[in-house]
Amino acid sequence: MKRLAFLLTFAVLFPSCLIMAGEGMWIPMLLQYNEKEMQEMGMRITADDIYSINHSSLKDAIVLFGGGCTGEIVSDYGLLLTNHHCGYGSIQRHSSVEHDYLTDGFWANDRSQELPCPGMSVTFLREMRDVTSRVLEGVTDDMDEADRQSKIEANIKKITAEVEKETEYKVSIKPFFLGNEYYLLLNEVYTDIRLVGCPPSNIGKFGGDTDNWVWPRHTGDFSIFRVYADKDGHPADYSAENVPYKPAKHLDISLKGAVEGDFTFVFGYPARTSEYLPAVAVDQEANLIDPITVDLRGKILDIYNKYQEQDKKVRIQYASKHAGLGNGWKKWMGVTEGINHFHGVEKKQFFEEDFQNWASGDESRAQYVNLLGQFEKNYKDLELFQLAYTYVAEAGMNIELFSFAGKFAKLAQVTKETPQEDIDKMIASLKGSAKSFFKDYYMPIDKEVAAMLLKEYIKAQPADFRPAFLNDIKDVDEYVETLFAKSFLVSEESVNAFLDGFKAKSVKKLQNDPAFVAYQSIIGFYRDHVYPSLASITEDNQRLQRIYMKGQMEMQPEKRFSPDANFTLRVTYGKIEGFKPKDGMNYRHFTTLEGIMQKENPDIYDYVVEPRLKELYNNKDYGRYADKDGTMHVAFTASVHTTGGNSGSPILNADGQLLGLNFDRCWEGTMSDLIYDPSICRNISVDIRYVLFIIDKFAGAKHLVDEMTIVE
Ligand code: ARG
Ligand code: ASP
């Protein structure tokens, strides 16, 4: 009864929740099973146009950009688009005080001016194969886990070796559906990647961390690279002889814009989702762990803000740290809100009731009967260790002095027997670390963060289950004063002096350094008291999760399941649409240049507007990039299931033409990594017409647009 009442209220409040279209990150080689639904939603191309190994298809234009983003090829000369925040590292590496490309943007006038990016790579998926039955050959249900794992590993090794003989591509085999299926991937990795162009940060990062995860959004989040190959089109390291890579396919670009209600899809590399967790796990993450991390990071960010506002140099020094911490902080806040607002835990519990009844309904389902009970027990046991891990990680990473001390762990093991050559190498590398560490280090911030985190740590974690050094602290403020006064790890000069005079017996000084002592205490506690249990329970949960996944699929044979994201190429689809985040609020699906002018504030770093952009706006000089409503559209939302890694992914129309670049999600729906809800989960993309407008009208780099295929 209670359940019925709940479902009814739910259906009235959020009618669209009952139709789950939009959910799912689909394997491109299996897209024929979705084709009918996609076409009913409006798609005018076929699954075979998206993924084929017999002829060129859209997949030939999609790449994994570096290790964490997606990119797409938009010309026959290897021109590649991705997000500004994905190209950020490469842009920063080429920036100096004289050439500040982050601030001013960068545009190569011709190919000779393009900047090589050593260390950057892009990966093309050439082919995918289902190898489940071969990987699971000889594996049985009653095998113990260790035997099972070693059998699987041996099979994978054998298949990989076999396929490697017949191909020039990189071979890898990955588990899908939590270890119930296995697919083999043939990849080709290009390493001569050059920076072609990027807008200034106050376009590419407009709104900064203030607007991050939030709608309405006005970020021109794009950058342009080019892939180079040897003269035969094969991957090759940088060489002046290399030529632009000619893809089997590049994306066509539509100038028609994102029309509300239209079918749309995203093609890219989502990193990680966990849609099939039991209710206890979601509850633990959303209501125990995330809130603690959010609270601690919120306090750290307050301290950063205070000092960043006082001093321009500090603002730059802590910009990237602030962005990193702030990105997770804001997202996890949204996750907790979303899960609770949308009764995510209860919904999972209701499903589990059904699952339990189904499992008990037939003897053949015996392996599923105790599953949920075992999850309950495991997650209860895990709690203590998860909490301990959270504090270890937050204090170990965010007290910068401690994390810096950690870099000296190897040096602390030097003895009289260690070859001088090894010591010299360690010293050289530590000097490099010190140089980059102190460049962006501001001690007053670290002191205040340390005092705050240690107080929180002592308050939250029991004396018999925390790093021992905490129990020797009588007064945290006094401890912190002494720590920073006595440690030689607080300045580049004293670190270098120590390194210059280093001998085997200097190890004593290091081991007695209070920052190093604290670091050792934290790591030792984690290694001896947290990690062993954390690892063994997690391993058992992975086993349960695999069986639970199998059970869910057996229980709902008609349902199409999509495997959790695992950094492999996926297709996700939905509609161009806005949403209603709260009662009485209605979000339109697009933003315009007017919004940038509304947000403009020359005194707030995130909201400075380039004079040249203002001029174009005042003259309404949008050329063919204006929408038919006469305005310049900047960003738009859609109900497409995306996650981290999908940044830079193309968002395409019913004909498979480029509409924009995905770069974020709306805060209210960040729970989509755990539970996707089409009424509230929206991805955010920058409109390709704004991208072209910036390239052509703002930067005067029309030669780049001329390389592309534009469909008016
Ligand atoms: N939230 C987006 C993602 O998770 C964008 C992050 C980069 N932008 C920023 N303002 N920090 O990656
Ligand atoms: N901003 C994310 C990324 O960089 C995308 C997301 O989490 O929605 O991959």
PDB file of N, CA, C and O in Angstrom, residues 204-237:
ATOM      1  N   GLY A 204      36.494  30.783 -23.666  1.00  0.00           N
ATOM      2  CA  GLY A 204      36.575  29.326 -23.524  1.00  0.00           C
ATOM      3  C   GLY A 204      36.231  28.830 -22.137  1.00  0.00           C
ATOM      4  O   GLY A 204      35.866  27.666 -21.950  1.00  0.00           O
ATOM      5  N   LYS A 205      36.373  29.719 -21.138  1.00  0.00           N
ATOM      6  CA  LYS A 205      36.102  29.332 -19.752  1.00  0.00           C
ATOM      7  C   LYS A 205      35.123  30.331 -19.131  1.00  0.00           C
ATOM      8  O   LYS A 205      35.075  30.470 -17.905  1.00  0.00           O
ATOM      9  N   PHE A 206      34.397  31.050 -19.991  1.00  0.00           N
ATOM     10  CA  PHE A 206      33.500  32.094 -19.480  1.00  0.00           C
ATOM     11  C   PHE A 206      32.572  31.524 -18.400  1.00  0.00           C
ATOM     12  O   PHE A 206      31.982  30.469 -18.571  1.00  0.00           O
ATOM     13  N   GLY A 207      32.466  32.226 -17.287  1.00  0.00           N
ATOM     14  CA  GLY A 207      31.646  31.724 -16.180  1.00  0.00           C
ATOM     15  C   GLY A 207      32.452  30.911 -15.186  1.00  0.00           C
ATOM     16  O   GLY A 207      32.036  30.749 -14.033  1.00  0.00           O
ATOM     17  N   GLY A 208      33.627  30.398 -15.647  1.00  0.00           N
ATOM     18  CA  GLY A 208      34.583  29.711 -14.774  1.00  0.00           C
ATOM     19  C   GLY A 208      33.952  28.702 -13.827  1.00  0.00           C
ATOM     20  O   GLY A 208      33.018  27.980 -14.195  1.00  0.00           O
ATOM     21  N   ASP A 209      34.497  28.675 -12.625  1.00  0.00           N
ATOM     22  CA  ASP A 209      33.973  27.737 -11.634  1.00  0.00           C
ATOM     23  C   ASP A 209      32.636  28.188 -11.069  1.00  0.00           C
ATOM     24  O   ASP A 209      31.876  27.391 -10.534  1.00  0.00           O
ATOM     25  N   THR A 210      32.344  29.480 -11.183  1.00  0.00           N
ATOM     26  CA  THR A 210      31.064  29.970 -10.673  1.00  0.00           C
ATOM     27  C   THR A 210      29.911  29.298 -11.409  1.00  0.00           C
ATOM     28  O   THR A 210      28.953  28.827 -10.802  1.00  0.00           O
ATOM     29  N   ASP A 211      30.026  29.243 -12.733  1.00  0.00           N
ATOM     30  CA  ASP A 211      28.942  28.666 -13.532  1.00  0.00           C
ATOM     31  C   ASP A 211      29.079  27.161 -13.738  1.00  0.00           C
ATOM     32  O   ASP A 211      28.163  26.523 -14.267  1.00  0.00           O
ATOM     33  N   ASN A 212      30.222  26.602 -13.358  1.00  0.00           N
ATOM     34  CA  ASN A 212      30.453  25.176 -13.604  1.00  0.00           C
ATOM     35  C   ASN A 212      29.286  24.341 -13.091  1.00  0.00           C
ATOM     36  O   ASN A 212      28.769  24.600 -12.008  1.00  0.00           O
ATOM     37  N   TRP A 213      28.860  23.364 -13.841  1.00  0.00           N
ATOM     38  CA  TRP A 213      27.738  22.453 -13.539  1.00  0.00           C
ATOM     39  C   TRP A 213      26.369  23.136 -13.542  1.00  0.00           C
ATOM     40  O   TRP A 213      25.378  22.516 -13.154  1.00  0.00           O
ATOM     41  N   VAL A 214      26.324  24.406 -13.956  1.00  0.00           N
ATOM     42  CA  VAL A 214      25.073  25.130 -13.748  1.00  0.00           C
ATOM     43  C   VAL A 214      24.466  25.596 -15.074  1.00  0.00           C
ATOM     44  O   VAL A 214      25.178  25.965 -16.007  1.00  0.00           O
ATOM     45  N   TRP A 215      23.173  25.551 -15.160  1.00  0.00           N
ATOM     46  CA  TRP A 215      22.425  26.139 -16.256  1.00  0.00           C
ATOM     47  C   TRP A 215      21.711  27.356 -15.701  1.00  0.00           C
ATOM     48  O   TRP A 215      21.272  27.299 -14.563  1.00  0.00           O
ATOM     49  N   PRO A 216      21.575  28.480 -16.413  1.00  0.00           N
ATOM     50  CA  PRO A 216      22.010  28.761 -17.788  1.00  0.00           C
ATOM     51  C   PRO A 216      23.518  28.976 -17.902  1.00  0.00           C
ATOM     52  O   PRO A 216      24.140  29.511 -17.009  1.00  0.00           O
ATOM     53  N   ARG A 217      24.050  28.560 -19.030  1.00  0.00           N
ATOM     54  CA  ARG A 217      25.486  28.506 -19.241  1.00  0.00           C
ATOM     55  C   ARG A 217      25.887  29.246 -20.510  1.00  0.00           C
ATOM     56  O   ARG A 217      25.169  29.210 -21.496  1.00  0.00           O
ATOM     57  N   HIS A 218      27.072  29.869 -20.477  1.00  0.00           N
ATOM     58  CA  HIS A 218      27.501  30.673 -21.628  1.00  0.00           C
ATOM     59  C   HIS A 218      28.971  30.458 -21.985  1.00  0.00           C
ATOM     60  O   HIS A 218      29.662  31.382 -22.394  1.00  0.00           O
ATOM     61  N   THR A 219      29.467  29.237 -21.811  1.00  0.00           N
ATOM     62  CA  THR A 219      30.882  28.967 -22.020  1.00  0.00           C
ATOM     63  C   THR A 219      31.160  28.544 -23.470  1.00  0.00           C
ATOM     64  O   THR A 219      30.511  27.632 -23.973  1.00  0.00           O
ATOM     65  N   GLY A 220      32.136  29.209 -24.099  1.00  0.00           N
ATOM     66  CA  GLY A 220      32.564  28.820 -25.458  1.00  0.00           C
ATOM     67  C   GLY A 220      33.644  27.758 -25.335  1.00  0.00           C
ATOM     68  O   GLY A 220      34.784  27.966 -25.748  1.00  0.00           O
ATOM     69  N   ASP A 221      33.239  26.604 -24.779  1.00  0.00           N
ATOM     70  CA  ASP A 221      34.212  25.604 -24.325  1.00  0.00           C
ATOM     71  C   ASP A 221      34.752  24.747 -25.476  1.00  0.00           C
ATOM     72  O   ASP A 221      34.417  23.577 -25.617  1.00  0.00           O
ATOM     73  N   PHE A 222      35.621  25.352 -26.321  1.00  0.00           N
ATOM     74  CA  PHE A 222      36.190  24.570 -27.426  1.00  0.00           C
ATOM     75  C   PHE A 222      37.654  24.922 -27.662  1.00  0.00           C
ATOM     76  O   PHE A 222      38.118  26.009 -27.304  1.00  0.00           O
ATOM     77  N   SER A 223      38.392  23.987 -28.227  1.00  0.00           N
ATOM     78  CA  SER A 223      39.738  24.262 -28.719  1.00  0.00           C
ATOM     79  C   SER A 223      39.956  23.378 -29.949  1.00  0.00           C
ATOM     80  O   SER A 223      39.219  22.412 -30.168  1.00  0.00           O
ATOM     81  N   ILE A 224      40.961  23.747 -30.760  1.00  0.00           N
ATOM     82  CA  ILE A 224      41.152  23.082 -32.052  1.00  0.00           C
ATOM     83  C   ILE A 224      42.565  22.512 -32.158  1.00  0.00           C
ATOM     84  O   ILE A 224      43.544  23.202 -31.846  1.00  0.00           O
ATOM     85  N   PHE A 225      42.655  21.287 -32.587  1.00  0.00           N
ATOM     86  CA  PHE A 225      43.945  20.627 -32.771  1.00  0.00           C
ATOM     87  C   PHE A 225      43.988  20.011 -34.174  1.00  0.00           C
ATOM     88  O   PHE A 225      42.988  20.004 -34.894  1.00  0.00           O
ATOM     89  N   ARG A 226      45.157  19.496 -34.553  1.00  0.00           N
ATOM     90  CA  ARG A 226      45.231  18.745 -35.804  1.00  0.00           C
ATOM     91  C   ARG A 226      46.055  17.480 -35.574  1.00  0.00           C
ATOM     92  O   ARG A 226      47.067  17.509 -34.869  1.00  0.00           O
ATOM     93  N   VAL A 227      45.556  16.381 -36.159  1.00  0.00           N
ATOM     94  CA  VAL A 227      46.255  15.103 -36.049  1.00  0.00           C
ATOM     95  C   VAL A 227      47.172  14.959 -37.257  1.00  0.00           C
ATOM     96  O   VAL A 227      46.743  15.166 -38.392  1.00  0.00           O
ATOM     97  N   TYR A 228      48.426  14.607 -36.999  1.00  0.00           N
ATOM     98  CA  TYR A 228      49.394  14.376 -38.075  1.00  0.00           C
ATOM     99  C   TYR A 228      49.787  12.905 -38.128  1.00  0.00           C
ATOM    100  O   TYR A 228      49.766  12.205 -37.117  1.00  0.00           O
ATOM    101  N   ALA A 229      50.141  12.465 -39.333  1.00  0.00           N
ATOM    102  CA  ALA A 229      50.539  11.072 -39.536  1.00  0.00           C
ATOM    103  C   ALA A 229      51.758  11.042 -40.456  1.00  0.00           C
ATOM    104  O   ALA A 229      52.111  12.064 -41.044  1.00  0.00           O
ATOM    105  N   ASP A 230      52.373   9.869 -40.585  1.00  0.00           N
ATOM    106  CA  ASP A 230      53.464   9.800 -41.567  1.00  0.00           C
ATOM    107  C   ASP A 230      52.847   9.829 -42.976  1.00  0.00           C
ATOM    108  O   ASP A 230      51.621   9.831 -43.118  1.00  0.00           O
ATOM    109  N   LYS A 231      53.685   9.801 -43.999  1.00  0.00           N
ATOM    110  CA  LYS A 231      53.112  10.053 -45.329  1.00  0.00           C
ATOM    111  C   LYS A 231      52.171   8.942 -45.803  1.00  0.00           C
ATOM    112  O   LYS A 231      51.384   9.123 -46.714  1.00  0.00           O
ATOM    113  N   ASP A 232      52.234   7.787 -45.097  1.00  0.00           N
ATOM    114  CA  ASP A 232      51.297   6.708 -45.442  1.00  0.00           C
ATOM    115  C   ASP A 232      50.050   6.731 -44.566  1.00  0.00           C
ATOM    116  O   ASP A 232      49.235   5.804 -44.610  1.00  0.00           O
ATOM    117  N   GLY A 233      49.923   7.742 -43.723  1.00  0.00           N
ATOM    118  CA  GLY A 233      48.733   7.844 -42.872  1.00  0.00           C
ATOM    119  C   GLY A 233      48.848   7.085 -41.567  1.00  0.00           C
ATOM    120  O   GLY A 233      47.899   7.027 -40.786  1.00  0.00           O
ATOM    121  N   HIS A 234      50.026   6.524 -41.287  1.00  0.00           N
ATOM    122  CA  HIS A 234      50.201   5.766 -40.046  1.00  0.00           C
ATOM    123  C   HIS A 234      50.633   6.668 -38.900  1.00  0.00           C
ATOM    124  O   HIS A 234      51.225   7.722 -39.123  1.00  0.00           O
ATOM    125  N   PRO A 235      50.379   6.218 -37.669  1.00  0.00           N
ATOM    126  CA  PRO A 235      50.832   6.990 -36.514  1.00  0.00           C
ATOM    127  C   PRO A 235      52.346   7.147 -36.545  1.00  0.00           C
ATOM    128  O   PRO A 235      53.056   6.216 -36.921  1.00  0.00           O
ATOM    129  N   ALA A 236      52.810   8.327 -36.149  1.00  0.00           N
ATOM    130  CA  ALA A 236      54.252   8.564 -36.061  1.00  0.00           C
ATOM    131  C   ALA A 236      54.483   9.664 -35.048  1.00  0.00           C
ATOM    132  O   ALA A 236      53.645  10.548 -34.905  1.00  0.00           O
ATOM    133  N   ASP A 237      55.603   9.587 -34.331  1.00  0.00           N
ATOM    134  CA  ASP A 237      55.929  10.670 -33.417  1.00  0.00           C
ATOM    135  C   ASP A 237      56.221  11.932 -34.217  1.00  0.00           C
ATOM    136  O   ASP A 237      56.461  11.856 -35.421  1.00  0.00           O
TER     137      ASP A 237
END
